[in-house]
Amino acid sequence: MTDAVATNETILVVGGGISGLTAALETAECGKNVILIEKNPSVGGRVSQLYKYFPKLCRPSCGQEINYRRLKANKRVRVLTMAEVVNIKGAAGDYTVGVSIRPRYVNENCTSCGACAEVVSAEIDDPFNYNMKKIKAAYLPHNMAYPQRYVLDPSIVGPEEGERAKAACKYDAIELDMQEQALELKAGAIIWATGWKPYDAAKIQPYGYDRFPNVVTSVEFERMMDPFGPTGGRMLRPSDGKEARNIAFIQCAGSRDRNHLKHCSRICCMATLKQSTYLQEQYGDDSEAQATIYYIDIRAIDRFEDFYKKVQADPKVRFVKSKVANITEDRDTHDVFLHGVNTEGYHRYDNTHDLCVLAVGMEPSVRAEQINGNVAGDASGFIEMHEANGAIFGAGCASNALDVNRAVQSATAAALRAIQVVNRVAGAEV
Amino acid sequence: MSETKTAMYICNGCGLGDRLDTDSLGKLAQSEGKCTIVRQHDFLCNRDGVDTIRRDIDDDGVTHVVIAACSRRAKTEAFGFDDVALGRANLREGVIWVRPDTEEARETTQEMAEDYVRMACAEIRYMQRPEGNPNTGDNKRILVVGGGVSGMAAAVEASKAGYEVLLVEKSGELGGWAARLYKRVPNREPFSDPQDTGVEDLVKTVEHDKNITVFLSSVITRTSGAPGQFSVDISAESGTTSTENVGSIIQASGFSNFDAARLPELGFGASADVVDQAGLELLAGKAGDGPITRPSDGKEVASVVFVQCAGQRSDKPGHLPYCSGHCCNTSIKQAMYFKDTNPDVDTLLLYSDLRTPGNGEDFYRSAQRKGVTFTKGQVREVQTANGALVVKFRDMILDDDAEARADLVVLATGQVPNSGIDIEPAAAEDENEGSGVDAASNNNAAVEVPLESVLNLDYRQGPDLPHLRHGFNDSHFICFPYETRRSGIYTCGPVRRPMDIAQALEDATGAALKAIQAVENASLGRAAHPRSGDLSFPSFRKEGCTQCKRCTVECPFGAIDEDEQRYPVFNESRCRRCGTCMGACPVRVIYFESYSVDTVGQQVKAVQMPDETEEKPRFLVLACENDAYPALDMAAQQGLQYSPFVRVVPVRCLGSVNTIWVTDALNSGYDGVMLMGCKKGDEYQCHFVKGSEMAHYRMSKIDDTLQQLQLEVERVETYEVEITDIQRAPKLIDDYVNRVNEIGMNPFKGF
Amino acid sequence: MSVNTAMIEKYRNDFLKEVEENVEEGHWVKMCMQCGVCSGSCPFGPHWEHPPQEIFMMIRAGKRDEVLGSESMWMCTSCYNCIVRCPRELPITHIMHGLANYAHRLGLAPKMNPTRRFAKIFWDNIAKTGRVNELGLSLNLYFMDGFGSGVKKATAMAGVGVGMLRTKRLNPFALVRHKGVQNPKEFQSLLKKAKEVEDRRKGLAG
């Protein structure tokens, strides 16, 4: 698929998460040609790593299934995985984009039969599970991976393991001499949808994420709930594998903080409210299961208020208006102690919890100013709407801290902005 | 139509050749399956395999192709032959991957494969290549209803892409609520000061855009038709009506302000100096750069208190249960109106949760810097005393009763959507006996929306879009915010969800894209989301129809109307191709070219039924193609196993399951029928809205039939399965099989 | 009219404004968003009657007497934990000292607060010669609460004192002759000037 032919009426979408996928599909379903570039071996992005969506508590892969079906059915979208933009030349309506493609060592012949993984013994950290789990070095990124094609980790591309994998493949799908590839693509408009990354929790020193095993991030907690995740879908403490029943959630871990991210990341309140419902799911009416949410303001905006009310009515969930001051741990049990003050009436606490989940903030994966050297962004690095950006349009979390619904909305809007440009190029009067 | 020529291609790759006797599968396809060509290939999905098929189609006139290999979800692009009718026999994920590779299992595994080959042959025999809906319109004009910021932005954005737009505004001028704002909340760095609304410029842009025709003082008095061919009556206040044709519709009918008179405890009405946010905008506009004066006596305001969540986030009757999202930022902006003119004005903002997402946090900080005081407090009462106002509240931080005196009190009340008539309660009253599904329970009771239709659709199911919750016309789906339940009609702005200007502009742009997409696809006869691109469409055999209206009532998208003789009129361009009508039809006259009562029914019948003595029961599993079927695929990928006695048939939606499939199955000796659909209820997962709900209801009705046949009701079960139920789905199957096995074999075997 | 009543008069109900204008770093008080991280971070936390975040709220609520008469801000040991953690970058330590200082100037600070008294003794000591007389300071502290308790405290510390004498960390003759700065006159005029500047800044001149 790397022989993608592109013209200045092609729309290039950078990033294959929910926003990029949406932008690509919505554009293509308007009859435009699209090239979708994804850095990872499969598309889907961060939503693939989520256990459930708020507020419906439905499964992200459900919508992904629909999107992948749209993708498979649409001949106007070409997907390039393991690909990254190196440079952008030209102007609106006439860009030339340099793209570099890392070798996958597995070609399109792959039937995802899994024979290679069976013979490979080396294991690597699983990035899909935030390195909390090991996987074979010949792997399908995850159950829903699209393209449904294996990947060989570069570490095993060599005489032993690599050759063994190659020998096991009956379909000549493994190419150990695959090289990095450089492409130049034409595009009329570019939709930049590189999404977000969780704020580095280790930088929040008083919370000891780098020191205490039982302090985890919200994104890691999400993986723990997946039956195919690092803990088999159970809330097990990293320190001793015991069930965590008394769980603390710390809001604004990095957000709304001049020392870290100055913006509010918007999603974390809802994400925590959602995660607090996982206790009911895991432990039913077990009264020992308790979630304590430490917050400054609960930002359950618009209809999400319904969900907030539902959680408030749950006897398992307790709210403490407080930014936790610091965390210490019991060296023997690895229980964590949260210290702080409930500011509603001044109540000091030193609470013990089995596990503490940091609702980490959102920052753009690629900061605006890093894109092509001159894309206008806000102080947090999110892409702004700006004339100087030509036909480079931000979509989804590359443009703001957004929930999935708003990211999709943003991507749909970006799709139209890109179409406006290529329609002008085509002189297409409808 | 050209002659039918069917070919089957059996893949021997991925272990299929080792695990199965593919030669006998081939013979079966030829003899029982009536395939003219049967080929085997070691690696069907590679270039050579695909070329082989391509050559047969091009050179040999093959019209119907069956791929006996992997799941339809795998290698979809490689096998994407769209010029033939295409079927897939799932021998990999459906057979060998879910069965152990043991000598013992070999026989039942082979039987499984044979049945899937038979089923695929039976299916393809009743399939035609979808040709696309012929009843299309190619009108590409877009109608925008509502001339506020959302509507104007949608119009301008669609025009920029080259589309013609009709913009209809009820009032005498464009601009909506935003035009009445003094300034707006900032949307760019440094997010610190109120910003010009930009509405004047937007109005000018609209007025000068030659692609946009504006109808002022006008409403929509009738809408009929379908995407690509809507016809609308635009009636002006003056009494004239013009009928226009458009391809798609954007409803940007905005919101009304919550009636603050419902908040007497907060002093509204009792004192002219208690205003809502809209009222303050008027005062600020009047004052311009000068000091804001209070309405009662024109005195310069020296102190003002903002009461957040006034009549919002409240369970009290008549209040709004939701948060309107923008009001925290709006009050901050309004407090700045005072501070920017005179820093000595006391501005106190009482909130319960301050909600300034994203860069709103900068705006919040900026207000604090300007001296706006923020207090977490619950307001109990606003009293009037000697020309001054006293706001009594509980200071939540100091845990203390407190009061603040003020010249002016501003109530942050919420947005009430102008979403037209809520058609579901009406439909529930008018409920047809055919449908047992209650109108989705909604919380609308608390929220009164104007009972005036916005679109006046002449659809069988009612004049407006169904409301989601609290009167908003939002999508039910997180991944698909524009998925309305009326094809070709999209909503944007605060009618969809409470929102501010920045969000409304973005939302309008997205809606414009969907409207453009709708007209492009409608003219090609293709389906819209979620089966986007599907060229099949529903037809019916009129001679068999009993005019029972079930299809017209149950269509989740209001696609089907009735003609004068009460026969269904399908409006194919409105249809989403879920097949709910087909499932509903008691006389089975509705069909799609590639999906019909026969394409599934004949598969059910094609399975070879061992007699009782063989102790090989047979179970039919009808699985939703979006959730249950992928879950089973992924279970196979994980090497999980399930009973060799089940035969799984994917269905478009559980709503399309016609009970005849179930009764036929039991009559022909199946020991049980299992339906796997998605989540139902308030938080339903079904992308066709009521499919799963409908199936549960219909299957509950089938119990009577079973009892008449003297069969145990447990033989037919309906389950909710999520796409992530990778471990649960196989287990559900096995548990079910075991349960039915305990009951015993179906006595109808061999009849 | 005392300074205090003058202030009350000047700011009537607006204690926040009074703090902003008269307290060092007082203009930061309004920036607090009541997260409480400072209150939880203070190592002396449990001893605070009103932790910093609550004091900020009390200032906004106009609780003038309670704030200025409070022992709380005198608890601050300048560990800077709160400043480091404050998401709004408030210089909380400095504000606490500013408030204490202001309360003291207005004569509202709790009379018997040990920190206030120590600060006073320290100041009087250093202001005399420009250099701290350590022995004098210690003795003043020991005898702060009267002769009896002074003897007791001094006796208890005798061992330490002898040790310091031996290692020449303590000069016994400092009681009679303490070596100040080289030019005491200039030092005194420096202090006087500084006070003038400070008073002018706080509007207390004249």
Short mmCIF file of C-alpha atoms in Angstrom, two decimals, chain B residues 339 343-346 351 361 364-366 368-376 395 397-398 400, chain C residues 14 16-17 20 27 29-34 53-55 57-61 63 66 87-88:
data_model
loop_
_atom_site.label_atom_id
_atom_site.label_comp_id
_atom_site.label_asym_id
_atom_site.label_seq_id
_atom_site.Cartn_x
_atom_site.Cartn_y
_atom_site.Cartn_z
CA LYS B 339 -14.14 44.87 36.91
CA PRO B 343 -12.03 47.59 39.64
CA ASP B 344 -13.72 48.78 42.83
CA VAL B 345 -17.00 47.07 42.06
CA ASP B 346 -17.41 44.08 44.36
CA TYR B 351 -20.63 28.30 42.79
CA GLU B 361 -8.82 27.75 33.54
CA TYR B 364 -10.81 31.79 35.67
CA ARG B 365 -7.33 32.84 36.82
CA SER B 366 -7.63 36.08 34.89
CA GLN B 368 -9.25 36.23 40.05
CA ARG B 369 -6.40 38.50 39.07
CA LYS B 370 -8.94 41.18 38.28
CA GLY B 371 -10.37 40.77 41.73
CA VAL B 372 -13.47 38.70 41.15
CA THR B 373 -14.14 36.78 44.35
CA PHE B 374 -15.06 33.13 44.09
CA THR B 375 -16.80 31.33 46.90
CA LYS B 376 -18.01 27.77 47.01
CA ASP B 395 -20.20 29.07 52.72
CA ILE B 397 -15.45 26.14 52.87
CA LEU B 398 -15.94 27.95 56.15
CA ASP B 400 -20.86 28.75 57.87
CA ASP C 14 -13.39 45.08 52.56
CA LEU C 16 -9.49 41.57 51.24
CA LYS C 17 -8.62 44.98 49.90
CA GLU C 20 -3.93 43.39 49.38
CA HIS C 27 -2.39 40.66 46.40
CA VAL C 29 -4.73 36.01 48.28
CA LYS C 30 -7.44 36.37 45.65
CA MET C 31 -5.72 33.83 43.41
CA CYS C 32 -6.37 30.91 45.74
CA MET C 33 -8.79 28.31 44.32
CA GLN C 34 -9.35 26.51 47.60
CA GLN C 53 -6.27 28.09 52.42
CA GLU C 54 -8.88 28.64 55.09
CA ILE C 55 -7.27 31.91 56.10
CA MET C 57 -11.19 32.18 52.48
CA MET C 58 -11.69 34.00 55.78
CA ILE C 59 -10.02 37.06 54.34
CA ARG C 60 -12.44 37.00 51.42
CA ALA C 61 -15.30 36.49 53.84
CA LYS C 63 -13.37 37.83 59.00
CA GLU C 66 -10.43 36.19 63.51
CA PRO C 87 -0.99 24.96 41.74
CA ARG C 88 -1.59 28.69 41.59
#
